[in-house]
Amino acid sequence: MADLSPLTSRPAYSTLTSLQRKRYLFVCINRRADDNPKGCCAAKDSEDVYRALKGEVAARGLAKLEARVCTSSCLDQCDTGVTVLVEPDHFFYGRVTVADVPEIVDGLITGQPVKRLMLTAD
Ligand code: FES
């Protein structure tokens, strides 16, 4: 039987690199056909939100260590899109617009999420 101890004895995050950011923001840019009843974040200008968020994070000097902004496929929160998933905090922002971007980035700096945009179970 193979000795698996080198893998199993390491902390769970031992494979992460120095490029790991403190937070990752996943912006849904999923696009569906115009006649799809589920709608989609792309139809609500999520690609603009993604570009604005990425630009604001970079402009404030947060891109190297603090936060990485990534695109995502559907996060299954379509009704309340544009959806942004914040990890590792593990919450969603919903109904995000480009106008919300500075406040979201402020929240990354202060560690205080933008409560009015956070999706809750209800
Ligand atoms: S299309 Fe964006 S959450 Fe589903």
PDB file of C-alpha atoms and ligand atoms in Angstrom:
ATOM      1  CA  MET A   1       0.000   0.000   0.000  1.00  0.00           C
ATOM      2  CA  ALA A   2       1.312   3.448  -0.900  1.00  0.00           C
ATOM      3  CA  ASP A   3       2.351   5.792   1.886  1.00  0.00           C
ATOM      4  CA  LEU A   4      -0.003   8.774   1.741  1.00  0.00           C
ATOM      5  CA  SER A   5       1.312  10.478   4.835  1.00  0.00           C
ATOM      6  CA  PRO A   6       3.044  13.398   3.066  1.00  0.00           C
ATOM      7  CA  LEU A   7      -0.303  14.470   1.644  1.00  0.00           C
ATOM      8  CA  THR A   8      -2.516  13.691   4.586  1.00  0.00           C
ATOM      9  CA  SER A   9      -0.280  15.241   7.217  1.00  0.00           C
ATOM     10  CA  ARG A  10      -0.204  18.682   5.608  1.00  0.00           C
ATOM     11  CA  PRO A  11      -2.618  21.431   6.590  1.00  0.00           C
ATOM     12  CA  ALA A  12      -5.575  21.696   4.237  1.00  0.00           C
ATOM     13  CA  TYR A  13      -4.266  24.906   2.655  1.00  0.00           C
ATOM     14  CA  SER A  14      -0.641  23.929   2.251  1.00  0.00           C
ATOM     15  CA  THR A  15      -0.872  23.923  -1.533  1.00  0.00           C
ATOM     16  CA  LEU A  16      -1.914  27.565  -1.796  1.00  0.00           C
ATOM     17  CA  THR A  17       0.621  29.903  -3.256  1.00  0.00           C
ATOM     18  CA  SER A  18       1.892  33.348  -2.458  1.00  0.00           C
ATOM     19  CA  LEU A  19      -0.435  34.576  -5.183  1.00  0.00           C
ATOM     20  CA  GLN A  20      -3.469  33.756  -3.114  1.00  0.00           C
ATOM     21  CA  ARG A  21      -5.564  36.813  -2.295  1.00  0.00           C
ATOM     22  CA  LYS A  22      -7.469  37.324   0.950  1.00  0.00           C
ATOM     23  CA  ARG A  23     -10.745  37.503  -0.919  1.00  0.00           C
ATOM     24  CA  TYR A  24     -12.159  36.407  -4.241  1.00  0.00           C
ATOM     25  CA  LEU A  25     -15.140  38.088  -5.818  1.00  0.00           C
ATOM     26  CA  PHE A  26     -16.914  36.012  -8.423  1.00  0.00           C
ATOM     27  CA  VAL A  27     -19.126  38.026 -10.733  1.00  0.00           C
ATOM     28  CA  CYS A  28     -21.701  36.004 -12.634  1.00  0.00           C
ATOM     29  CA  ILE A  29     -21.554  36.818 -16.314  1.00  0.00           C
ATOM     30  CA  ASN A  30     -23.834  33.996 -17.383  1.00  0.00           C
ATOM     31  CA  ARG A  31     -25.873  34.769 -20.484  1.00  0.00           C
ATOM     32  CA  ARG A  32     -29.109  33.083 -21.532  1.00  0.00           C
ATOM     33  CA  ALA A  33     -31.306  33.594 -24.525  1.00  0.00           C
ATOM     34  CA  ASP A  34     -33.483  36.697 -24.340  1.00  0.00           C
ATOM     35  CA  ASP A  35     -36.645  34.595 -24.180  1.00  0.00           C
ATOM     36  CA  ASN A  36     -35.425  32.393 -21.310  1.00  0.00           C
ATOM     37  CA  PRO A  37     -37.723  33.007 -18.324  1.00  0.00           C
ATOM     38  CA  LYS A  38     -34.867  32.605 -15.843  1.00  0.00           C
ATOM     39  CA  GLY A  39     -33.170  35.701 -17.195  1.00  0.00           C
ATOM     40  CA  CYS A  40     -29.468  36.150 -16.580  1.00  0.00           C
ATOM     41  CA  CYS A  41     -26.900  38.444 -15.037  1.00  0.00           C
ATOM     42  CA  ALA A  42     -25.316  39.315 -18.380  1.00  0.00           C
ATOM     43  CA  ALA A  43     -28.602  40.909 -19.479  1.00  0.00           C
ATOM     44  CA  LYS A  44     -28.333  43.131 -16.386  1.00  0.00           C
ATOM     45  CA  ASP A  45     -24.887  44.391 -17.432  1.00  0.00           C
ATOM     46  CA  SER A  46     -22.829  42.066 -15.230  1.00  0.00           C
ATOM     47  CA  GLU A  47     -19.870  42.274 -17.610  1.00  0.00           C
ATOM     48  CA  ASP A  48     -19.755  46.026 -16.932  1.00  0.00           C
ATOM     49  CA  VAL A  49     -19.933  45.305 -13.189  1.00  0.00           C
ATOM     50  CA  TYR A  50     -17.060  42.847 -13.551  1.00  0.00           C
ATOM     51  CA  ARG A  51     -14.885  45.340 -15.434  1.00  0.00           C
ATOM     52  CA  ALA A  52     -15.690  48.152 -13.007  1.00  0.00           C
ATOM     53  CA  LEU A  53     -14.986  45.985  -9.972  1.00  0.00           C
ATOM     54  CA  LYS A  54     -11.720  44.701 -11.394  1.00  0.00           C
ATOM     55  CA  GLY A  55     -10.656  48.244 -12.285  1.00  0.00           C
ATOM     56  CA  GLU A  56     -11.588  49.678  -8.881  1.00  0.00           C
ATOM     57  CA  VAL A  57      -9.743  46.918  -7.015  1.00  0.00           C
ATOM     58  CA  ALA A  58      -6.653  47.569  -9.118  1.00  0.00           C
ATOM     59  CA  ALA A  59      -6.914  51.359  -8.833  1.00  0.00           C
ATOM     60  CA  ARG A  60      -6.977  51.113  -5.054  1.00  0.00           C
ATOM     61  CA  GLY A  61      -3.926  48.849  -4.966  1.00  0.00           C
ATOM     62  CA  LEU A  62      -5.796  45.802  -3.715  1.00  0.00           C
ATOM     63  CA  ALA A  63      -5.258  43.476  -6.664  1.00  0.00           C
ATOM     64  CA  LYS A  64      -1.908  41.996  -5.652  1.00  0.00           C
ATOM     65  CA  LEU A  65      -2.723  40.862  -2.129  1.00  0.00           C
ATOM     66  CA  GLU A  66      -6.224  41.707  -1.022  1.00  0.00           C
ATOM     67  CA  ALA A  67      -8.749  40.752  -3.643  1.00  0.00           C
ATOM     68  CA  ARG A  68      -9.081  39.090  -7.007  1.00  0.00           C
ATOM     69  CA  VAL A  69     -12.118  39.680  -9.165  1.00  0.00           C
ATOM     70  CA  CYS A  70     -13.107  36.742 -11.349  1.00  0.00           C
ATOM     71  CA  THR A  71     -15.944  35.938 -13.674  1.00  0.00           C
ATOM     72  CA  SER A  72     -18.314  33.106 -12.956  1.00  0.00           C
ATOM     73  CA  SER A  73     -21.004  31.122 -14.650  1.00  0.00           C
ATOM     74  CA  CYS A  74     -24.459  30.994 -13.067  1.00  0.00           C
ATOM     75  CA  LEU A  75     -24.405  31.134  -9.270  1.00  0.00           C
ATOM     76  CA  ASP A  76     -28.071  30.111  -9.081  1.00  0.00           C
ATOM     77  CA  GLN A  77     -29.237  33.476  -7.750  1.00  0.00           C
ATOM     78  CA  CYS A  78     -30.627  34.614 -11.094  1.00  0.00           C
ATOM     79  CA  ASP A  79     -33.702  36.446  -9.807  1.00  0.00           C
ATOM     80  CA  THR A  80     -31.553  38.809  -7.772  1.00  0.00           C
ATOM     81  CA  GLY A  81     -28.673  39.283 -10.201  1.00  0.00           C
ATOM     82  CA  VAL A  82     -26.273  40.788 -10.916  1.00  0.00           C
ATOM     83  CA  THR A  83     -24.779  38.319  -8.463  1.00  0.00           C
ATOM     84  CA  VAL A  84     -21.352  38.573  -6.834  1.00  0.00           C
ATOM     85  CA  LEU A  85     -20.120  35.753  -4.590  1.00  0.00           C
ATOM     86  CA  VAL A  86     -17.577  36.840  -1.971  1.00  0.00           C
ATOM     87  CA  GLU A  87     -15.216  34.163  -0.697  1.00  0.00           C
ATOM     88  CA  PRO A  88     -14.030  33.035   1.784  1.00  0.00           C
ATOM     89  CA  ASP A  89     -16.667  35.114   3.594  1.00  0.00           C
ATOM     90  CA  HIS A  90     -19.231  33.048   1.721  1.00  0.00           C
ATOM     91  CA  PHE A  91     -22.040  35.457   0.994  1.00  0.00           C
ATOM     92  CA  PHE A  92     -23.737  36.855  -2.092  1.00  0.00           C
ATOM     93  CA  TYR A  93     -24.234  40.419  -3.157  1.00  0.00           C
ATOM     94  CA  GLY A  94     -27.352  40.817  -5.271  1.00  0.00           C
ATOM     95  CA  ARG A  95     -28.789  43.406  -7.645  1.00  0.00           C
ATOM     96  CA  VAL A  96     -25.294  44.842  -8.024  1.00  0.00           C
ATOM     97  CA  THR A  97     -24.818  47.725 -10.438  1.00  0.00           C
ATOM     98  CA  VAL A  98     -21.740  49.608 -11.571  1.00  0.00           C
ATOM     99  CA  ALA A  99     -22.761  52.411  -9.188  1.00  0.00           C
ATOM    100  CA  ASP A 100     -22.341  49.998  -6.243  1.00  0.00           C
ATOM    101  CA  VAL A 101     -18.740  49.139  -7.077  1.00  0.00           C
ATOM    102  CA  PRO A 102     -16.958  51.861  -5.035  1.00  0.00           C
ATOM    103  CA  GLU A 103     -18.969  50.930  -1.944  1.00  0.00           C
ATOM    104  CA  ILE A 104     -18.203  47.233  -2.409  1.00  0.00           C
ATOM    105  CA  VAL A 105     -14.482  48.003  -2.645  1.00  0.00           C
ATOM    106  CA  ASP A 106     -14.748  50.269   0.412  1.00  0.00           C
ATOM    107  CA  GLY A 107     -16.102  47.209   2.203  1.00  0.00           C
ATOM    108  CA  LEU A 108     -13.066  45.170   1.186  1.00  0.00           C
ATOM    109  CA  ILE A 109     -10.847  47.803   2.779  1.00  0.00           C
ATOM    110  CA  THR A 110     -12.838  48.207   5.984  1.00  0.00           C
ATOM    111  CA  GLY A 111     -13.823  44.562   6.302  1.00  0.00           C
ATOM    112  CA  GLN A 112     -17.462  45.623   6.494  1.00  0.00           C
ATOM    113  CA  PRO A 113     -19.699  44.179   3.783  1.00  0.00           C
ATOM    114  CA  VAL A 114     -22.315  46.358   2.106  1.00  0.00           C
ATOM    115  CA  LYS A 115     -25.324  45.127   4.030  1.00  0.00           C
ATOM    116  CA  ARG A 116     -27.946  46.596   1.705  1.00  0.00           C
ATOM    117  CA  LEU A 117     -26.606  44.413  -1.130  1.00  0.00           C
ATOM    118  CA  MET A 118     -26.177  41.171   0.812  1.00  0.00           C
ATOM    119  CA  LEU A 119     -28.622  38.418  -0.076  1.00  0.00           C
ATOM    120  CA  THR A 120     -30.243  36.636   2.824  1.00  0.00           C
ATOM    121  CA  ALA A 121     -32.203  33.414   3.044  1.00  0.00           C
ATOM    122  CA  ASP A 122     -35.473  35.340   2.981  1.00  0.00           C
TER     123      ASP A 122
HETATM  124  S1  FES B   1     -27.422  34.001 -14.293  1.00  0.00           S
HETATM  125 FE1  FES B   1     -26.279  35.010 -12.702  1.00  0.00          FE
HETATM  126  S2  FES B   1     -26.817  33.931 -10.932  1.00  0.00           S
HETATM  127 FE2  FES B   1     -27.819  32.836 -12.512  1.00  0.00          FE
END
